[in-house]
Short mmCIF file of C-alpha atoms and ligand atoms in Angstrom, two decimals:
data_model
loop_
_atom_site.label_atom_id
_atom_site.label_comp_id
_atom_site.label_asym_id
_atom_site.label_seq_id
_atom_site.Cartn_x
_atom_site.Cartn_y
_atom_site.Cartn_z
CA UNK A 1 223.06 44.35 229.14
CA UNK A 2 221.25 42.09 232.05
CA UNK A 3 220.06 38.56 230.99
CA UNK A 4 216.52 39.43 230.87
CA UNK A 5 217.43 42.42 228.72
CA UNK A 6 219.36 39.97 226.43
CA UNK A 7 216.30 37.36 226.41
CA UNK A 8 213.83 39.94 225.55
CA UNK A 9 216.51 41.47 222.86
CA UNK A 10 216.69 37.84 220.73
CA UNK A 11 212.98 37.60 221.22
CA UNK A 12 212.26 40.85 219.78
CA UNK A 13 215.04 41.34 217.07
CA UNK A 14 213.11 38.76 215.34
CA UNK A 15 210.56 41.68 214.45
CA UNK A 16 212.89 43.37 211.29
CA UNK A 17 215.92 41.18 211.70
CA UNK A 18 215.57 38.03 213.23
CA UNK A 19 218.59 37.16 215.17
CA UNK A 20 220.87 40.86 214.71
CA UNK A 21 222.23 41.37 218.36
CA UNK A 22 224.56 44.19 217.63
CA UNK A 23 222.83 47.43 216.13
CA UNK A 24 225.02 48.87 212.97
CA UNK A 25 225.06 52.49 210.91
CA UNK A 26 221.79 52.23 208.69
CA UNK A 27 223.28 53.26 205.51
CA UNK A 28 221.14 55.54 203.31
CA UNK A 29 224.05 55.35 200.46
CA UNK A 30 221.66 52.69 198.65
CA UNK A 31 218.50 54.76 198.70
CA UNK A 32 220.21 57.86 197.52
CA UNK A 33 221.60 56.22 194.50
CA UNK A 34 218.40 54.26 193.61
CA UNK A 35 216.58 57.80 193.41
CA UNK A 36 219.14 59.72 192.04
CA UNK A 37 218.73 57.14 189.15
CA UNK A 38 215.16 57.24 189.25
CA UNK A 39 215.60 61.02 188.62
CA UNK A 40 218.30 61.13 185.95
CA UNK A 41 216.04 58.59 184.22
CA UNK A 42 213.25 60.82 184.87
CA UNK A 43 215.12 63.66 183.44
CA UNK A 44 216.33 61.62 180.04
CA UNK A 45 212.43 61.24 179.41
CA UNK A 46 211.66 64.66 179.52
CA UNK A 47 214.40 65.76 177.87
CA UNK A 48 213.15 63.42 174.77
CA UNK A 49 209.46 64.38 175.16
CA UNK A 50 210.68 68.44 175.74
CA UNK A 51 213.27 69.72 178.12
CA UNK A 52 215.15 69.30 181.29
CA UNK A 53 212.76 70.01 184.66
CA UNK A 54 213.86 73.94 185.69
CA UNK A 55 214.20 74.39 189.21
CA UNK A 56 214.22 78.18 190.48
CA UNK A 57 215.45 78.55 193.96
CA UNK A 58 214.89 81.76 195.80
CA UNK A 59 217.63 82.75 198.44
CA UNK A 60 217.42 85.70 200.97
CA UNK A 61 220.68 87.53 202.86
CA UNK A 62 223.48 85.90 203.69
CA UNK A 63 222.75 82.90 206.24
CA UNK A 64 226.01 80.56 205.69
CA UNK A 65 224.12 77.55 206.28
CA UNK A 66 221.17 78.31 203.81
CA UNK A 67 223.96 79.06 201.49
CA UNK A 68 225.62 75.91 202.09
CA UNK A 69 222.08 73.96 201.46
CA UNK A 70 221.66 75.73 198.36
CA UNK A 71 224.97 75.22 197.11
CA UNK A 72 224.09 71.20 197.58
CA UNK A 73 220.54 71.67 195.70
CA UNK A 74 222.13 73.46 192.38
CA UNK A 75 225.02 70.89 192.43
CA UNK A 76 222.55 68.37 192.72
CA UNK A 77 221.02 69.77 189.46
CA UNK A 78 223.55 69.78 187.75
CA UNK A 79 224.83 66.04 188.73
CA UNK A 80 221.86 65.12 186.93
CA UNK A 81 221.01 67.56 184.19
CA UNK A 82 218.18 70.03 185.99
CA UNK A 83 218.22 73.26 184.91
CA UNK A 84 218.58 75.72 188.05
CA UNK A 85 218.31 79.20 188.43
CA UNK A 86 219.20 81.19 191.70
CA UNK A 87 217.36 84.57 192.51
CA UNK A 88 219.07 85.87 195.50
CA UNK A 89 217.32 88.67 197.30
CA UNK A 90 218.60 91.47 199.92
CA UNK A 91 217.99 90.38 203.53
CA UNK A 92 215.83 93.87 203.61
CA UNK A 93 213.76 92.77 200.75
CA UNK A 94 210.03 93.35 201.46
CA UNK A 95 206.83 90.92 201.14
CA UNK A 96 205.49 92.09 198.82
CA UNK A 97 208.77 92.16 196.43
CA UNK A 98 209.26 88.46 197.15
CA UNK A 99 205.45 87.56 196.54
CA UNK A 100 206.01 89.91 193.22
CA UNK A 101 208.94 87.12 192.62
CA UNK A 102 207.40 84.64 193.14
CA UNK A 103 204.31 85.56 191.05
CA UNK A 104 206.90 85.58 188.65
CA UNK A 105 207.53 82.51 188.63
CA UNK A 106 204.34 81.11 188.48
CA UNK A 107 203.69 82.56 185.30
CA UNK A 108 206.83 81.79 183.31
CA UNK A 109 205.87 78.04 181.62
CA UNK A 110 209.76 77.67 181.39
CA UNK A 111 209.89 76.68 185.34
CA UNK A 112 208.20 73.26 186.74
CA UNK A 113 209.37 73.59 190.45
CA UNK A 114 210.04 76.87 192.89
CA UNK A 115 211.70 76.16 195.63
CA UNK A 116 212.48 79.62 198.70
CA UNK A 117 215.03 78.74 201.04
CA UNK A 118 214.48 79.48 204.66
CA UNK A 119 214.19 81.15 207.14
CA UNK A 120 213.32 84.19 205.82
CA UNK A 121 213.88 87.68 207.40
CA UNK A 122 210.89 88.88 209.84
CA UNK A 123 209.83 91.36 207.87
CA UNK A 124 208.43 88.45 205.55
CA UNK A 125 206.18 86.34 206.21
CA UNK A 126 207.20 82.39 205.30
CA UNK A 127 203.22 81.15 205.08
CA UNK A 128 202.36 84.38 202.83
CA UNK A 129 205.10 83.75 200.67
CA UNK A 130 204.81 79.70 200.61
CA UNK A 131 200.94 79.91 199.91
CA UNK A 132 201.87 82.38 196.89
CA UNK A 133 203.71 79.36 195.27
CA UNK A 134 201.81 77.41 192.65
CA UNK A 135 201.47 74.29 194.20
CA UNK A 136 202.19 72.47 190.95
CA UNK A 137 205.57 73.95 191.40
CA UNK A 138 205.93 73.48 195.06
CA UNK A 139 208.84 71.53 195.28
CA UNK A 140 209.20 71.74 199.01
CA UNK A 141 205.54 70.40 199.18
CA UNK A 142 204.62 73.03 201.81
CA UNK A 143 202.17 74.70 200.41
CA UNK A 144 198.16 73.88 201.97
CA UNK A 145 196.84 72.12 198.79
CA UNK A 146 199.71 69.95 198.93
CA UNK A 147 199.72 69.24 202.97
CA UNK A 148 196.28 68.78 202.35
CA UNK A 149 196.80 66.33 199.12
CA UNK A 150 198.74 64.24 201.44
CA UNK A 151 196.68 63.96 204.30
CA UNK A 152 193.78 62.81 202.04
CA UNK A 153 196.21 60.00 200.66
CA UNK A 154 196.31 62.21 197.38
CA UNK A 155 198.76 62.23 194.29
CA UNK A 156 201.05 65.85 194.90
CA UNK A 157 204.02 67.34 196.22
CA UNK A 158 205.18 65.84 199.38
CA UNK A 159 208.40 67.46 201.64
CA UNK A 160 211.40 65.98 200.76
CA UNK A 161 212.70 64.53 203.96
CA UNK A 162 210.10 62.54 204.90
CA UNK A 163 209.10 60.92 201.67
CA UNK A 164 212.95 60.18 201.12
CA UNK A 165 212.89 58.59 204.91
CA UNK A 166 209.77 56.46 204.05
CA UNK A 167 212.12 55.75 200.38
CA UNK A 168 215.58 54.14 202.71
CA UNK A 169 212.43 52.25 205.11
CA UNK A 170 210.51 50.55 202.16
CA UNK A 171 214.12 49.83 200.64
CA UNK A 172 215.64 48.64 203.37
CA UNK A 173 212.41 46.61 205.91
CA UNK A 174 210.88 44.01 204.82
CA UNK A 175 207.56 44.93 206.35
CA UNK A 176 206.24 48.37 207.05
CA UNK A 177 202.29 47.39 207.50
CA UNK A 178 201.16 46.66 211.37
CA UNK A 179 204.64 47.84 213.00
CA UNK A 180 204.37 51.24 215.59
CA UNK A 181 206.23 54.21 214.46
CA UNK A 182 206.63 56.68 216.92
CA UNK A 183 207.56 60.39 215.60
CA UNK A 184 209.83 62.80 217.73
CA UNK A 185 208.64 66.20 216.42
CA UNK A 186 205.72 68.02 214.84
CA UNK A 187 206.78 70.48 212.36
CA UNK A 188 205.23 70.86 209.13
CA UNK A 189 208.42 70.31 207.17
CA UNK A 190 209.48 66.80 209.11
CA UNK A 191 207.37 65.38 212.00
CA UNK A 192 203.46 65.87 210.73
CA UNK A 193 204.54 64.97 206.84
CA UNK A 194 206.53 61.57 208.49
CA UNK A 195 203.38 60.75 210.63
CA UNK A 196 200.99 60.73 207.48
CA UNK A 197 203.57 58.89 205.44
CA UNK A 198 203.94 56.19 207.59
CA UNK A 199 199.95 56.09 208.44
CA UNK A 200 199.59 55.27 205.07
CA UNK A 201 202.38 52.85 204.82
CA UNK A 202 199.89 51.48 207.52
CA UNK A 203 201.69 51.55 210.74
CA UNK A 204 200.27 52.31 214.02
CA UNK A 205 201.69 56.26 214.22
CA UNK A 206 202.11 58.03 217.88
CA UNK A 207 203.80 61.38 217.67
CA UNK A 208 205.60 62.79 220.72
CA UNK A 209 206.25 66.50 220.53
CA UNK A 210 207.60 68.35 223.61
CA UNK A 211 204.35 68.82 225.81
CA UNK A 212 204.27 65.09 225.70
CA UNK A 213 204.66 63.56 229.11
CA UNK A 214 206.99 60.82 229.69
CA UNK A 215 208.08 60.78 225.81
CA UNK A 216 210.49 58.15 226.81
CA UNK A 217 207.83 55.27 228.29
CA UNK A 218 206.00 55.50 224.76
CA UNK A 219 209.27 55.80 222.71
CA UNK A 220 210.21 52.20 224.44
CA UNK A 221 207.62 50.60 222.68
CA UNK A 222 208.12 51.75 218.76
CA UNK A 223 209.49 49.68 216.24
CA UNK A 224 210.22 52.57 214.30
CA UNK A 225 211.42 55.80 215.37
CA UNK A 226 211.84 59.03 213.57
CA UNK A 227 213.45 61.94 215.60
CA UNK A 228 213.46 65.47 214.56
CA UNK A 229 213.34 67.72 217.09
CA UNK A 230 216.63 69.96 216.85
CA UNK A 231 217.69 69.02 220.46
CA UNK A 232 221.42 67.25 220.27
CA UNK A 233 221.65 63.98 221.45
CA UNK A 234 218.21 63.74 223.09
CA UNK A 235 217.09 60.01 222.18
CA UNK A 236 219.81 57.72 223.83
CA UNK A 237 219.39 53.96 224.60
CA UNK A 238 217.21 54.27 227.38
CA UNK A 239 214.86 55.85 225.03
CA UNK A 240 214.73 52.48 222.70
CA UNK A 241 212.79 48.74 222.42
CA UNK A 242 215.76 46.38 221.71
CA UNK A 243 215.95 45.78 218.02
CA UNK A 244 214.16 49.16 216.94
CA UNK A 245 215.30 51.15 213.83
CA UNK A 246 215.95 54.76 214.40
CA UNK A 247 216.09 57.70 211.82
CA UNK A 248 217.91 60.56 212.76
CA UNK A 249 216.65 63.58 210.90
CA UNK A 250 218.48 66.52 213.63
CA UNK A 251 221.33 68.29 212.47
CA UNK A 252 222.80 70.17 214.97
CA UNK A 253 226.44 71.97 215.60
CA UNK A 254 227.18 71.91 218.97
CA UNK A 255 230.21 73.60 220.26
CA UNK A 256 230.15 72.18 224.50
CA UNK A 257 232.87 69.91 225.08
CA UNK A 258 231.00 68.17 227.77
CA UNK A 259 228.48 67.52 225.05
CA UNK A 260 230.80 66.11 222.52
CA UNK A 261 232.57 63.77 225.34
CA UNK A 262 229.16 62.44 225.81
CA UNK A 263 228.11 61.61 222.49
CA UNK A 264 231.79 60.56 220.85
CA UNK A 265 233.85 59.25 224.16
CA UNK A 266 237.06 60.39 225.00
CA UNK A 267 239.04 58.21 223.47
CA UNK A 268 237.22 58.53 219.75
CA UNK A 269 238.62 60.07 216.82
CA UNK A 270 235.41 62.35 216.24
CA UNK A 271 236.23 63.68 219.91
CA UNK A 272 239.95 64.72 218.67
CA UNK A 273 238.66 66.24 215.48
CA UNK A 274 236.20 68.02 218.24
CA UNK A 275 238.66 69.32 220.28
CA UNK A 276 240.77 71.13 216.70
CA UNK A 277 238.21 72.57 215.49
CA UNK A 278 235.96 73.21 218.62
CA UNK A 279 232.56 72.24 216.96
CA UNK A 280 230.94 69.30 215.32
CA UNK A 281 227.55 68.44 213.35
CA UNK A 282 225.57 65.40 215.81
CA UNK A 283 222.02 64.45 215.06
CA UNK A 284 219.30 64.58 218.07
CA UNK A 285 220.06 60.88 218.55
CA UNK A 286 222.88 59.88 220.69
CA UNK A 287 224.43 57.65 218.68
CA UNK A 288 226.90 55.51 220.12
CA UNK A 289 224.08 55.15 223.13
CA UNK A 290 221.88 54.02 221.04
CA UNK A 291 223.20 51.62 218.70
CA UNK A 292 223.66 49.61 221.70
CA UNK A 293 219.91 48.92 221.76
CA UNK A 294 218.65 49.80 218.76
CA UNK A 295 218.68 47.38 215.31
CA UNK A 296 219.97 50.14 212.94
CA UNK A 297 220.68 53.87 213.56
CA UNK A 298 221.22 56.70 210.95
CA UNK A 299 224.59 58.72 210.64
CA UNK A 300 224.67 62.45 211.05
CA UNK A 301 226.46 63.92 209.19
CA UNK A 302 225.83 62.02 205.89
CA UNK A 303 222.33 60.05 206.50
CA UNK A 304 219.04 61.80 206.26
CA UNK A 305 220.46 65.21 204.74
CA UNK A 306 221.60 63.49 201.31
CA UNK A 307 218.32 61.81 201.21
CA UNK A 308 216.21 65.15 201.54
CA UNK A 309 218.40 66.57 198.35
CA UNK A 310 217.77 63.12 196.15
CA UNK A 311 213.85 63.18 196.74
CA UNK A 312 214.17 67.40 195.72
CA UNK A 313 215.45 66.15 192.31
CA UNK A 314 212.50 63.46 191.85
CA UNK A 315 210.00 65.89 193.25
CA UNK A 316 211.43 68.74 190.52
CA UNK A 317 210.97 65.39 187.91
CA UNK A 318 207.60 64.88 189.16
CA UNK A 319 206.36 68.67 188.93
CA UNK A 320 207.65 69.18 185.60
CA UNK A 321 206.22 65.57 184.05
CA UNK A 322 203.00 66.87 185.73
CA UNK A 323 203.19 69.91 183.62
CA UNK A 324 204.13 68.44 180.80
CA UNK A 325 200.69 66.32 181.09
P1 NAD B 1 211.15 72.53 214.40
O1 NAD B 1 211.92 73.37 215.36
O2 NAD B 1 210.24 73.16 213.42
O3 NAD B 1 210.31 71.46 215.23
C1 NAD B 1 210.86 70.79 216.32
C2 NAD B 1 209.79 69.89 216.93
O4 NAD B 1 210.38 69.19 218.00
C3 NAD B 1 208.59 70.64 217.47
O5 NAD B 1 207.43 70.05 216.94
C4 NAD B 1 208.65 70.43 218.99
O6 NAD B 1 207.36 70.19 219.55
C5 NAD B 1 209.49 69.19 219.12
N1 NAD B 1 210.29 69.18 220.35
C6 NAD B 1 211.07 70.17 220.82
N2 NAD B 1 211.66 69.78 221.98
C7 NAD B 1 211.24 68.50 222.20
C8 NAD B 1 211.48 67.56 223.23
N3 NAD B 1 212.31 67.83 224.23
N4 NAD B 1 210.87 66.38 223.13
C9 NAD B 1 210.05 66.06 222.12
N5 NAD B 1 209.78 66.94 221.10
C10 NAD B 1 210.37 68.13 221.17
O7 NAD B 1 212.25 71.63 213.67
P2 NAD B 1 212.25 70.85 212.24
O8 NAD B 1 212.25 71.83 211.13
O9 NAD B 1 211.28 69.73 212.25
O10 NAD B 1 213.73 70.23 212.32
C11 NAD B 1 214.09 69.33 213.33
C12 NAD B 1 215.55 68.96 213.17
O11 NAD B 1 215.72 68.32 211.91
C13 NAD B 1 216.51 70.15 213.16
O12 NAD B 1 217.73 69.74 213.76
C14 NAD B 1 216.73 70.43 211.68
O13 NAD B 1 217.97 71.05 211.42
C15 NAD B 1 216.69 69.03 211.13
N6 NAD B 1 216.29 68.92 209.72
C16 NAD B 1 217.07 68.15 208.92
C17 NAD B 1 216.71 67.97 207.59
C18 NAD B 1 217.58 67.10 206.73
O14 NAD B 1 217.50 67.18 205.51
N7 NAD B 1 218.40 66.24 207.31
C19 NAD B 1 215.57 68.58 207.07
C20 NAD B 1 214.78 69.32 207.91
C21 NAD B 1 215.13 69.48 209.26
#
C-alpha cells in the first residue's frame, strides 16, 4: 500500500472502526445464534399459546444442491422444534399439479409457512407457482404482495438473505443511517430485497447490476457493499474504499485451477485441499484481495448461507404468530 493510500486508509477507517488497519473475517456466528434464539423463543410461545409453526417445503427432481439446501432447512426445524413436512414431486410434474399442491396447502390451517425450492423444471412456471402461495405463508417472501409490502416500508414476509444480512449489519455497525451501500446484483431473491432494506435502514443505496458501466469507479466509493451476482471472485481490492465492509452473498463451485491459485495462493491450505478434490465453494468476492482493503469481509463457505437458514426459521415464527392473531 503507497503512503497516500495508507493516509487516506487511517482517515477513512474512522467511518465504522476508527483506527482498524488490517481488514479481518466478519463473523456471522453471532447473528446466527442471536436469531436462532429469537426463533426457539418464538417457537416456546406458540407452542404455549397452540403449536409449533409447520413449515411445508415443496421439492422437485433430483438437483443435488437443492437437496442439500433442503436437507439444511428441515434440520434447521428440527434444531429448534418446527414442524416440517417435505412433498417431493417428479421432475416431470406439471403446473398445474404443483399449483393443485400448493392450493393444498393454502387451505390446510395446520401449515403457517410454504416454502418451493428452486429452480423448478421448465415445464413450470416459478412466478405462476410463487404467486399461487398465500402470502401469509410465503416464507421465502417472494410472492408480489409481499415484494410489494416491503417496498412500501410494510409489516410482511421479507426474503431471507437479505433481512438476515441487514440482521449481522445492525448487530455488528454502530451506525447504518447516512452511510452509501452499494448493491452488486438485482435479483428479486438478493439484490432488489437488500437495496430496499438498507433504504430504509436509511443509507444512500446505488445498485450496480451488469449493464452498469464502470461498476468498479462507483463501488470505490461505498461504505457498504453487498455482492451477489454469481460471478467467482469478481469484487477484488481494487474494487474497494479503504475501510469498507463487504458481504459476500455468491456461492459458487468452481473447478479452474488457475481460478483457485488466484483466489487461495499457492502456498495456502485451501489451494491443497483444491488440488484433492479438484473443486471448491468461493463467494463472488475475492477474498484474500480484498481483505487487504476492506474493514471486514464475509467467509464463503460458512457466512451469508447460515444466515439465510436462521432468518427462514424466524420468518416460519413470524407467519405462524401472524396466523395465530
Ligand atoms: P441471479 O443470477 O438471479 O442475479 C445475478 C445478478 O447479478 C443479476 O441481477 C445481474 O444483473 C448481476 N450481474 C451479473 N453479472 C454481473 C457483473 N459482471 N457485474 C455486476 N452485476 C452482474 O442471482 P441471485 O439469485 O441473486 O444469486 C447471486 C449469488 O448469490 C449466486 O452465487 C447464488 O448462489 C448466491 N445466493 C446465495 C444465497 C445464500 O443463502 N448465501 C442465497 C441466494 C443466492
Amino acid at each position: 500500500m503507497s503512503i497516500s493510500l495508507l493516509v487516506s486508509a487511517v482517515l477513512r477507517y474512522g467511518d465504522f472502526f476508527g483506527g482498524t488497519l488490517m481488514g479481518s473475517r466478519w463473523s456471522t456466528k453471532d447473528t446466527v445464534s442471536h436469531l436462532m434464539d429469537q426463533a426457539r423463543q418464538g417457537v416456546a410461545w406458540l407452542k404455549e399459546r397452540s403449536s409449533a409453526p409447520h413449515l411445508a417445503v415443496i421439492i422437485v427432481g433430483d438437483d443435488p444442491a437443492s437437496h442439500v439446501y433442503v436437507r439444511r432447512k428441515v434440520e434447521a426445524c428440527s434444531e429448534l422444534g418446527v414442524k416440517s413436512t417435505r412433498i417431493d414431486l417428479p421432475e416431470d410434474v406439471t403446473e398445474s399439479e404443483m399449483l393443485d399442491e400448493v392450493k393444498r396447502l393454502n387451505q390446510d390451517d395446520d401449515v403457517d409457512g410454504i416454502l418451493v425450492q428452486l429452480p423448478l423444471p421448465s415445464q413450470v412456471s416459478a412466478n405462476a407457482v410463487i404467486e399461487a402461495i398465500d402470502p401469509d405463508k410465503d416464507v421465502d417472501g417472494f410472492h408480489p404482495v409481499n415484494v410489494g409490502r416491503l417496498a412500501l416500508g410494510q409489516a410482511g414476509l421479507f426474503p431471507c438473505t437479505p433481512v438476515g444480512v441487514m440482521a449481522l449489519m445492525k448487530q455488528s455497525l454502530p451506525e447504518l443511517k447516512g452511510k452509501h451501500a452499494v448493491v452488486i446484483g438485482r435479483s428479486a431473491i438478493v439484490g432488489k430485497p437488500m437495496a430496499h432494506l438498507l433504504l430504509h435502514a436509511h443509507c444512500s443505496v446505488t445498485i450496480i447490476h451488469s449493464r452498469t458501466p464502470n461498476p468498479q469507479s462507483i463501488c470505490q466509493l461505498a461504505d457498504i457493499v453487498v455482492v451477489a451476482v454469481g460471478r467467482p471472485g469478481l469484487v477484488d481490492g481494487s474494487w474497494l474504499k479503504p475501510g469498507a465492509v463487504v458481504v459476500d452473498v455468491g456461492i459458487n463451485e468452481i473447478k479452474d485451477k488457475e481460478l483457485a491459485r488466484r483466489l487461495f495462493g499457492e502456498d495456502s491450505k485451501k489451494y491443497a485441499r483444491f488440488m484433492r478434490s479438484g473443486r471448491a465453494l468461493v463467494g463472488d468476492v475475492d477474498y484474500r484481495s480484498a481483505l487487504g482493503v476492506a474493514a471486514w469481509v464475509t467467509p464463503v463457505p460458512g457466512g451469508v448461507g447460515r444466515l439465510t437458514i436462521a432468518q427462514l426459521m424466524l420468518n416460519c415464527v413470524t407467519a405462524a404468530k401472524r396466523r395465530l392473531s
